[in-house]
Amino acid sequence: MRAKPAAASDTGDPLLLTPGPLTTGKRVKEVMVHDWGSRDATFLKINAEVLTRLPEIVNGEGDYVTVPMQGSGTFAVEAMLTTFVPPTGHVLALINGAYGHRARKILDIAKRKVTVHETPEDTPPDLAVVEHLLKADATITHVLAVHCETTSGILNPIGEIAALARTYGRSFLLDSMSAFGALPLDAQGLGVDAIAASSNKCIEGVPGLGFVIARRAALEQTQGNATTLVLDLHDQWRNFEKTGQYRFTPPIHVIVSFHQALMEFFAEGGQPGRGKRYAENCRVLIEGMRALGFETLLGSNLQAPIIVTFRMPADPAFRFQAFYDALKERGYVIYPGKLTVADSFRIGCIGRLYPDHMRGALAAIRDILDEMGVKSLKAAA
Ligand SMILES: *Cc1c(COP(=O)(O)O)cnc(C)c1O
């Protein structure tokens, strides 16, 4: 089969089949070609619209507010954990990948007490164990879960976890970074106190802004909890209420660009529309890769339509770095694996990508395997 011409985004860049930052639309980048002062009325209006519209995506209008946090997604996660969990708090952290471990590390550094329920990267938390832990230990004040654990692409059962937190009267905190905007999330229904996400994942903005969607009544009670000045969500929020402005220099261009991305997100039909495109990307990718002979880490019942983990073929003719480089040359950037349970690599379905991009990537992969002389795509046992 002949090589396809190099694929590219609408600005001529390689397509990012990664967990973020992602391929973004042309307008999303174009709107940044201006200067604004941080007190510029046009900018403040754009910023206010971003903040008021984000809770709509998770059925949070009315009871929830958006508190933005300059920085990458982890800044928002750290701000959420260190603002919501008081020094006397105790967090039950549900971990099945790198982002769960990162949250735990944040809590350790902030000297918040943590109990960990860890399962392998291809296994959701054991709900019976979660219930037992909540029942047995009344000092646990918060439950932390990761919505889609991007390490593997696994979808965690946040509805069931939230229900347990409600039943036992504990506060539920969610890292929804890679799922926000792509998967349904009902903040009011779940009764979640805070959701952390960022500009550069499924809303398809550029990187530089994290945000936390917080239940106002819960946020009001967090004054004085923060362990740092900059990551104090309560203070950041109060300042917005008072002045409509950031306490410290905001990433203005990122926010203006994020606003454009958000308008395009709503024009695509909001979460249902975006989720449908990603699900189709994911379906095309998995069917095509399985047809070639690759094995996925997860079964379809656990697979979120965000990023897919493939097992590394055992055939010595398959050399990942050469495979990666050849794909990059054809315009497709994939991602190494991060698993401890199996040797793997990942291909993302999110960002400004369409099913035809996935078909293009599959054709390129087929070509490259031919060139490399790979005979079997079976993974090592
Ligand atoms: C991307 C991501 C984050 C944040 O990562 P940054 O590199 O700080 O943007 C946090 N949690 C999950 C689940 C993620 O996918």
Short mmCIF file of C-alpha atoms and ligand atoms in Angstrom, two decimals:
data_model
loop_
_atom_site.label_atom_id
_atom_site.label_comp_id
_atom_site.label_asym_id
_atom_site.label_seq_id
_atom_site.Cartn_x
_atom_site.Cartn_y
_atom_site.Cartn_z
CA MET A 1 0.00 0.00 0.00
CA ARG A 2 1.21 3.52 -0.80
CA ALA A 3 1.93 6.13 1.82
CA LYS A 4 -0.72 8.80 2.13
CA PRO A 5 0.46 12.39 1.93
CA ALA A 6 1.27 13.85 5.34
CA ALA A 7 -1.83 14.64 7.36
CA ALA A 8 -2.14 18.00 9.06
CA SER A 9 -4.44 20.21 11.08
CA ASP A 10 -6.10 23.26 9.49
CA THR A 11 -2.99 25.27 10.35
CA GLY A 12 -0.65 22.73 8.78
CA ASP A 13 0.59 21.16 12.01
CA PRO A 14 0.86 17.44 12.78
CA LEU A 15 -2.32 16.03 14.34
CA LEU A 16 -2.02 15.42 18.07
CA LEU A 17 -3.51 12.02 18.93
CA THR A 18 -2.50 12.58 22.53
CA PRO A 19 -4.15 13.26 25.90
CA GLY A 20 -3.44 16.99 25.71
CA PRO A 21 -2.47 19.57 24.71
CA LEU A 22 -4.52 18.76 21.65
CA THR A 23 -5.09 19.82 18.08
CA THR A 24 -7.20 22.98 18.21
CA GLY A 25 -9.28 24.80 15.59
CA LYS A 26 -7.92 27.63 13.48
CA ARG A 27 -10.15 30.37 14.95
CA VAL A 28 -9.19 29.25 18.45
CA LYS A 29 -5.62 30.26 17.63
CA GLU A 30 -6.44 33.28 15.44
CA VAL A 31 -8.40 35.16 18.11
CA MET A 32 -5.19 35.46 20.17
CA VAL A 33 -3.51 37.89 17.76
CA HIS A 34 -4.30 40.95 19.89
CA ASP A 35 -3.24 42.63 23.11
CA TRP A 36 -5.56 43.30 26.03
CA GLY A 37 -4.88 44.81 29.42
CA SER A 38 -5.96 42.70 32.38
CA ARG A 39 -8.57 45.39 33.26
CA ASP A 40 -9.70 45.79 29.66
CA ALA A 41 -13.52 45.79 29.64
CA THR A 42 -13.70 43.60 26.52
CA PHE A 43 -11.48 40.97 28.14
CA LEU A 44 -13.36 41.07 31.45
CA LYS A 45 -16.65 40.52 29.63
CA ILE A 46 -15.21 37.57 27.73
CA ASN A 47 -13.81 36.14 30.96
CA ALA A 48 -17.13 36.55 32.77
CA GLU A 49 -18.92 34.73 29.98
CA VAL A 50 -16.48 31.82 30.18
CA LEU A 51 -16.99 31.54 33.94
CA THR A 52 -20.80 31.70 33.81
CA ARG A 53 -21.19 29.27 30.92
CA LEU A 54 -18.90 26.46 32.10
CA PRO A 55 -21.28 25.13 34.80
CA GLU A 56 -23.98 24.65 32.12
CA ILE A 57 -21.91 21.79 30.73
CA VAL A 58 -22.32 19.79 33.95
CA ASN A 59 -25.88 20.78 34.90
CA GLY A 60 -24.48 23.16 37.47
CA GLU A 61 -26.34 26.39 36.74
CA GLY A 62 -27.42 28.18 39.86
CA ASP A 63 -25.72 26.16 42.57
CA TYR A 64 -22.22 26.03 41.07
CA VAL A 65 -19.61 28.68 40.30
CA THR A 66 -16.45 28.48 38.21
CA VAL A 67 -13.20 29.48 39.85
CA PRO A 68 -10.42 29.69 37.25
CA MET A 69 -6.80 29.00 38.13
CA GLN A 70 -3.86 30.14 36.04
CA GLY A 71 -1.73 27.17 35.01
CA SER A 72 -2.14 23.64 33.74
CA GLY A 73 -4.77 21.19 34.92
CA THR A 74 -2.70 20.03 37.88
CA PHE A 75 -2.80 23.57 39.28
CA ALA A 76 -6.59 23.26 39.38
CA VAL A 77 -6.42 19.83 41.03
CA GLU A 78 -4.00 21.10 43.66
CA ALA A 79 -6.12 24.22 44.21
CA MET A 80 -9.23 22.07 44.61
CA LEU A 81 -7.66 19.63 47.07
CA THR A 82 -5.83 22.18 49.19
CA THR A 83 -8.79 24.57 49.33
CA PHE A 84 -11.56 22.04 49.98
CA VAL A 85 -9.78 19.71 52.37
CA PRO A 86 -9.14 21.45 55.71
CA PRO A 87 -6.06 20.69 57.83
CA THR A 88 -8.24 18.38 59.92
CA GLY A 89 -9.65 16.64 56.82
CA HIS A 90 -9.12 13.04 55.75
CA VAL A 91 -9.38 12.01 52.11
CA LEU A 92 -10.25 8.62 50.70
CA ALA A 93 -8.35 8.65 47.40
CA LEU A 94 -9.44 6.16 44.75
CA ILE A 95 -6.39 5.45 42.63
CA ASN A 96 -5.96 3.45 39.43
CA GLY A 97 -3.38 5.45 37.54
CA ALA A 98 -0.85 8.28 37.50
CA TYR A 99 -3.36 11.09 38.07
CA GLY A 100 -4.73 9.45 41.19
CA HIS A 101 -1.16 9.08 42.46
CA ARG A 102 -0.50 12.73 41.67
CA ALA A 103 -3.54 13.80 43.72
CA ARG A 104 -2.27 11.71 46.60
CA LYS A 105 1.14 13.35 46.36
CA ILE A 106 -0.52 16.80 46.48
CA LEU A 107 -2.37 15.79 49.65
CA ASP A 108 0.81 14.38 51.21
CA ILE A 109 2.72 17.60 50.55
CA ALA A 110 -0.18 19.62 52.01
CA LYS A 111 -0.08 17.25 55.03
CA ARG A 112 -3.68 16.18 54.57
CA LYS A 113 -4.48 12.73 55.88
CA VAL A 114 -5.09 10.21 53.08
CA THR A 115 -6.45 6.69 52.93
CA VAL A 116 -5.80 5.03 49.59
CA HIS A 117 -7.92 2.44 47.82
CA GLU A 118 -5.78 1.40 44.88
CA THR A 119 -6.70 -0.97 42.08
CA PRO A 120 -4.65 -1.97 39.01
CA GLU A 121 -4.71 0.41 36.05
CA ASP A 122 -7.23 -1.72 34.16
CA THR A 123 -9.55 -2.14 37.14
CA PRO A 124 -12.15 0.27 38.56
CA PRO A 125 -12.32 0.79 42.32
CA ASP A 126 -14.07 -1.97 44.28
CA LEU A 127 -17.28 -0.28 45.41
CA ALA A 128 -17.79 -2.76 48.26
CA VAL A 129 -14.35 -1.83 49.61
CA VAL A 130 -15.13 1.88 49.22
CA GLU A 131 -18.35 1.42 51.16
CA HIS A 132 -16.59 -0.59 53.84
CA LEU A 133 -13.92 2.11 54.26
CA LEU A 134 -16.53 4.86 54.57
CA LYS A 135 -18.55 2.83 57.05
CA ALA A 136 -15.55 1.81 59.12
CA ASP A 137 -13.86 5.20 59.36
CA ALA A 138 -16.00 8.17 60.35
CA THR A 139 -12.96 10.47 60.20
CA ILE A 140 -12.94 10.32 56.37
CA THR A 141 -14.32 13.69 55.26
CA HIS A 142 -13.76 13.61 51.48
CA VAL A 143 -13.74 11.13 48.62
CA LEU A 144 -11.53 11.86 45.63
CA ALA A 145 -12.02 10.14 42.26
CA VAL A 146 -10.60 10.54 38.77
CA HIS A 147 -13.35 10.51 36.12
CA CYS A 148 -11.43 9.16 33.14
CA GLU A 149 -8.00 8.01 34.37
CA THR A 150 -6.02 9.14 31.34
CA THR A 151 -3.14 6.81 32.20
CA SER A 152 -5.11 3.93 30.68
CA GLY A 153 -8.29 5.61 29.37
CA ILE A 154 -10.47 3.80 31.91
CA LEU A 155 -13.85 5.26 32.80
CA ASN A 156 -14.34 5.15 36.56
CA PRO A 157 -17.85 4.63 38.02
CA ILE A 158 -18.31 8.14 39.35
CA GLY A 159 -22.11 7.82 39.68
CA GLU A 160 -21.76 4.94 42.12
CA ILE A 161 -18.87 6.57 43.96
CA ALA A 162 -20.84 9.82 44.35
CA ALA A 163 -23.83 7.86 45.62
CA LEU A 164 -21.68 6.26 48.33
CA ALA A 165 -20.28 9.66 49.31
CA ARG A 166 -23.85 11.00 49.58
CA THR A 167 -25.08 8.00 51.55
CA TYR A 168 -22.31 8.36 54.12
CA GLY A 169 -22.40 12.15 54.17
CA ARG A 170 -18.90 12.77 52.78
CA SER A 171 -17.78 15.47 50.37
CA PHE A 172 -17.07 14.27 46.82
CA LEU A 173 -14.20 15.84 44.81
CA LEU A 174 -13.64 14.92 41.17
CA ASP A 175 -10.72 15.22 38.76
CA SER A 176 -12.68 15.29 35.50
CA MET A 177 -9.82 16.79 33.51
CA SER A 178 -9.83 14.52 30.45
CA ALA A 179 -13.60 13.83 30.48
CA PHE A 180 -15.04 17.30 31.04
CA GLY A 181 -17.18 18.26 28.05
CA ALA A 182 -16.93 14.82 26.45
CA LEU A 183 -18.80 12.64 28.93
CA PRO A 184 -22.09 13.38 30.66
CA LEU A 185 -21.61 14.80 34.14
CA ASP A 186 -24.52 15.87 36.33
CA ALA A 187 -23.04 17.97 39.13
CA GLN A 188 -26.35 18.60 40.91
CA GLY A 189 -27.46 14.99 40.54
CA LEU A 190 -24.16 13.64 41.89
CA GLY A 191 -24.01 16.28 44.61
CA VAL A 192 -20.31 16.75 43.87
CA ASP A 193 -18.63 19.61 45.75
CA ALA A 194 -15.89 20.37 43.21
CA ILE A 195 -14.86 19.35 39.71
CA ALA A 196 -11.40 20.14 38.31
CA ALA A 197 -10.78 20.53 34.57
CA SER A 198 -8.72 22.63 32.15
CA SER A 199 -8.77 24.65 28.95
CA ASN A 200 -6.75 22.29 26.79
CA LYS A 201 -8.65 19.01 26.86
CA CYS A 202 -12.15 18.29 25.55
CA ILE A 203 -13.20 21.95 25.21
CA GLU A 204 -10.33 22.15 22.69
CA GLY A 205 -8.70 25.36 23.90
CA VAL A 206 -4.99 26.06 24.19
CA PRO A 207 -3.18 25.19 27.46
CA GLY A 208 -2.77 27.66 30.31
CA LEU A 209 -5.99 27.76 32.33
CA GLY A 210 -7.30 25.30 34.88
CA PHE A 211 -10.66 25.73 36.54
CA VAL A 212 -12.74 24.27 39.33
CA ILE A 213 -16.51 24.12 39.18
CA ALA A 214 -17.52 24.36 42.81
CA ARG A 215 -20.78 24.07 44.69
CA ARG A 216 -21.16 27.58 46.06
CA ALA A 217 -22.40 26.43 49.47
CA ALA A 218 -19.35 24.17 49.88
CA LEU A 219 -16.90 26.77 48.58
CA GLU A 220 -18.21 29.31 51.08
CA GLN A 221 -16.98 27.06 53.88
CA THR A 222 -13.41 26.77 52.66
CA GLN A 223 -12.06 30.10 53.89
CA GLY A 224 -8.68 29.69 55.58
CA ASN A 225 -8.05 26.12 54.36
CA ALA A 226 -5.59 26.95 51.59
CA THR A 227 -1.93 26.03 52.02
CA THR A 228 -0.68 28.56 49.46
CA LEU A 229 -1.61 32.07 48.42
CA VAL A 230 -1.86 31.48 44.68
CA LEU A 231 -3.89 28.27 44.80
CA ASP A 232 -6.47 29.58 47.26
CA LEU A 233 -9.74 29.08 45.39
CA HIS A 234 -11.78 30.77 48.08
CA ASP A 235 -9.72 33.94 47.82
CA GLN A 236 -9.69 33.80 44.02
CA TRP A 237 -13.49 33.45 44.02
CA ARG A 238 -14.10 36.22 46.57
CA ASN A 239 -11.95 38.53 44.51
CA PHE A 240 -14.02 37.80 41.40
CA GLU A 241 -17.20 38.49 43.35
CA LYS A 242 -15.78 41.80 44.50
CA THR A 243 -13.94 43.08 41.43
CA GLY A 244 -14.63 40.75 38.49
CA GLN A 245 -10.87 40.44 38.14
CA TYR A 246 -8.03 38.02 38.72
CA ARG A 247 -5.82 38.57 41.74
CA PHE A 248 -2.67 38.02 39.63
CA THR A 249 -1.92 38.38 35.92
CA PRO A 250 -4.37 36.19 34.01
CA PRO A 251 -3.34 34.26 30.86
CA ILE A 252 -5.46 36.66 28.80
CA HIS A 253 -4.78 35.20 25.39
CA VAL A 254 -5.53 31.71 26.66
CA ILE A 255 -8.83 32.89 28.10
CA VAL A 256 -9.90 34.73 24.95
CA SER A 257 -9.00 31.64 22.95
CA PHE A 258 -10.81 29.40 25.45
CA HIS A 259 -13.91 31.56 25.00
CA GLN A 260 -13.77 30.94 21.23
CA ALA A 261 -13.33 27.20 21.85
CA LEU A 262 -16.28 27.23 24.24
CA MET A 263 -18.54 28.94 21.69
CA GLU A 264 -17.53 26.32 19.11
CA PHE A 265 -18.20 23.62 21.69
CA PHE A 266 -21.76 24.85 22.25
CA ALA A 267 -22.24 25.22 18.47
CA GLU A 268 -21.31 21.53 18.11
CA GLY A 269 -24.15 20.65 20.46
CA GLY A 270 -22.35 20.91 23.79
CA GLN A 271 -21.40 17.71 25.61
CA PRO A 272 -23.74 15.41 23.62
CA GLY A 273 -22.39 16.70 20.30
CA ARG A 274 -18.76 16.62 21.30
CA GLY A 275 -19.12 13.27 23.04
CA LYS A 276 -20.67 11.79 19.90
CA ARG A 277 -17.77 12.85 17.68
CA TYR A 278 -15.20 11.49 20.14
CA ALA A 279 -17.13 8.22 20.51
CA GLU A 280 -17.10 7.82 16.73
CA ASN A 281 -13.36 8.61 16.61
CA CYS A 282 -12.81 5.99 19.30
CA ARG A 283 -14.97 3.37 17.58
CA VAL A 284 -13.18 3.83 14.23
CA LEU A 285 -9.79 3.69 15.94
CA ILE A 286 -10.45 0.58 18.01
CA GLU A 287 -12.16 -1.35 15.20
CA GLY A 288 -9.35 -0.47 12.80
CA MET A 289 -6.56 -1.33 15.23
CA ARG A 290 -8.20 -4.62 16.21
CA ALA A 291 -8.66 -5.46 12.52
CA LEU A 292 -4.90 -4.97 12.11
CA GLY A 293 -4.31 -7.32 15.05
CA PHE A 294 -3.53 -4.92 17.92
CA GLU A 295 -4.93 -5.69 21.38
CA THR A 296 -6.53 -3.06 23.60
CA LEU A 297 -5.85 -2.99 27.33
CA LEU A 298 -9.50 -2.39 28.22
CA GLY A 299 -12.75 -4.03 27.22
CA SER A 300 -15.42 -1.74 25.78
CA ASN A 301 -17.33 -1.67 29.10
CA LEU A 302 -14.40 0.16 30.76
CA GLN A 303 -13.12 2.20 27.80
CA ALA A 304 -13.82 5.95 27.84
CA PRO A 305 -13.88 7.57 24.36
CA ILE A 306 -10.89 9.75 25.28
CA ILE A 307 -7.68 7.80 24.80
CA VAL A 308 -7.05 4.14 24.00
CA THR A 309 -4.22 2.00 25.38
CA PHE A 310 -2.83 -0.66 23.05
CA ARG A 311 -0.57 -3.45 24.18
CA MET A 312 2.92 -3.38 22.73
CA PRO A 313 3.32 -6.16 20.12
CA ALA A 314 5.89 -8.79 21.11
CA ASP A 315 7.25 -9.21 17.53
CA PRO A 316 10.86 -7.89 17.67
CA ALA A 317 10.29 -6.27 14.24
CA PHE A 318 7.97 -3.82 15.99
CA ARG A 319 10.14 -1.08 17.42
CA PHE A 320 8.06 1.59 19.13
CA GLN A 321 10.41 4.53 18.61
CA ALA A 322 10.65 3.82 14.86
CA PHE A 323 6.86 3.36 14.71
CA TYR A 324 6.35 6.63 16.59
CA ASP A 325 8.79 8.54 14.37
CA ALA A 326 7.30 7.20 11.14
CA LEU A 327 3.81 8.17 12.26
CA LYS A 328 4.99 11.62 13.24
CA GLU A 329 6.53 12.02 9.81
CA ARG A 330 3.14 11.25 8.28
CA GLY A 331 1.47 13.87 10.50
CA TYR A 332 0.21 11.80 13.43
CA VAL A 333 1.63 12.27 16.92
CA ILE A 334 0.78 9.42 19.32
CA TYR A 335 1.73 8.90 22.96
CA PRO A 336 3.92 6.44 24.83
CA GLY A 337 2.32 4.28 27.49
CA LYS A 338 2.48 5.13 31.17
CA LEU A 339 1.28 1.83 32.55
CA THR A 340 2.94 -0.29 35.15
CA VAL A 341 0.77 -3.37 34.39
CA ALA A 342 1.80 -3.81 30.73
CA ASP A 343 4.09 -2.46 28.03
CA SER A 344 1.85 -0.23 25.93
CA PHE A 345 1.28 2.90 23.86
CA ARG A 346 -1.69 5.23 23.60
CA ILE A 347 -3.68 6.92 20.85
CA GLY A 348 -6.04 9.76 21.72
CA CYS A 349 -9.47 10.44 20.21
CA ILE A 350 -9.95 13.99 21.51
CA GLY A 351 -9.18 17.45 20.14
CA ARG A 352 -10.12 18.84 16.73
CA LEU A 353 -10.08 15.38 15.15
CA TYR A 354 -12.71 13.65 13.04
CA PRO A 355 -13.29 10.02 12.08
CA ASP A 356 -11.51 10.58 8.75
CA HIS A 357 -8.39 11.59 10.69
CA MET A 358 -8.58 8.28 12.52
CA ARG A 359 -8.96 6.43 9.21
CA GLY A 360 -5.92 8.31 7.91
CA ALA A 361 -3.93 7.32 10.98
CA LEU A 362 -4.97 3.67 10.52
CA ALA A 363 -3.83 3.71 6.88
CA ALA A 364 -0.51 5.20 7.94
CA ILE A 365 -0.11 2.56 10.66
CA ARG A 366 -0.81 -0.23 8.16
CA ASP A 367 1.88 1.18 5.87
CA ILE A 368 4.45 1.51 8.60
CA LEU A 369 3.88 -2.03 9.84
CA ASP A 370 4.49 -3.26 6.29
CA GLU A 371 7.67 -1.24 6.05
CA MET A 372 8.89 -2.54 9.40
CA GLY A 373 8.07 -6.11 8.39
CA VAL A 374 5.96 -6.74 11.47
CA LYS A 375 4.28 -10.13 11.19
CA SER A 376 2.31 -10.41 14.39
CA LEU A 377 0.73 -7.79 16.60
CA LYS A 378 0.13 -10.18 19.48
CA ALA A 379 1.25 -8.74 22.78
CA ALA A 380 3.62 -10.55 25.09
CA ALA A 381 1.64 -12.84 27.41
C1 LIG B 1 -4.44 16.06 31.87
C2 LIG B 1 -4.89 15.61 33.18
C3 LIG B 1 -4.57 16.34 34.36
C4 LIG B 1 -3.75 17.61 34.35
O1 LIG B 1 -2.54 17.51 33.72
P1 LIG B 1 -1.69 18.80 33.35
O2 LIG B 1 -0.52 18.26 32.64
O3 LIG B 1 -1.36 19.51 34.60
O4 LIG B 1 -2.58 19.66 32.48
C5 LIG B 1 -5.09 15.89 35.56
N1 LIG B 1 -5.85 14.80 35.62
C6 LIG B 1 -6.18 14.08 34.53
C7 LIG B 1 -7.06 12.89 34.68
C8 LIG B 1 -5.70 14.46 33.27
O5 LIG B 1 -6.02 13.75 32.17
#
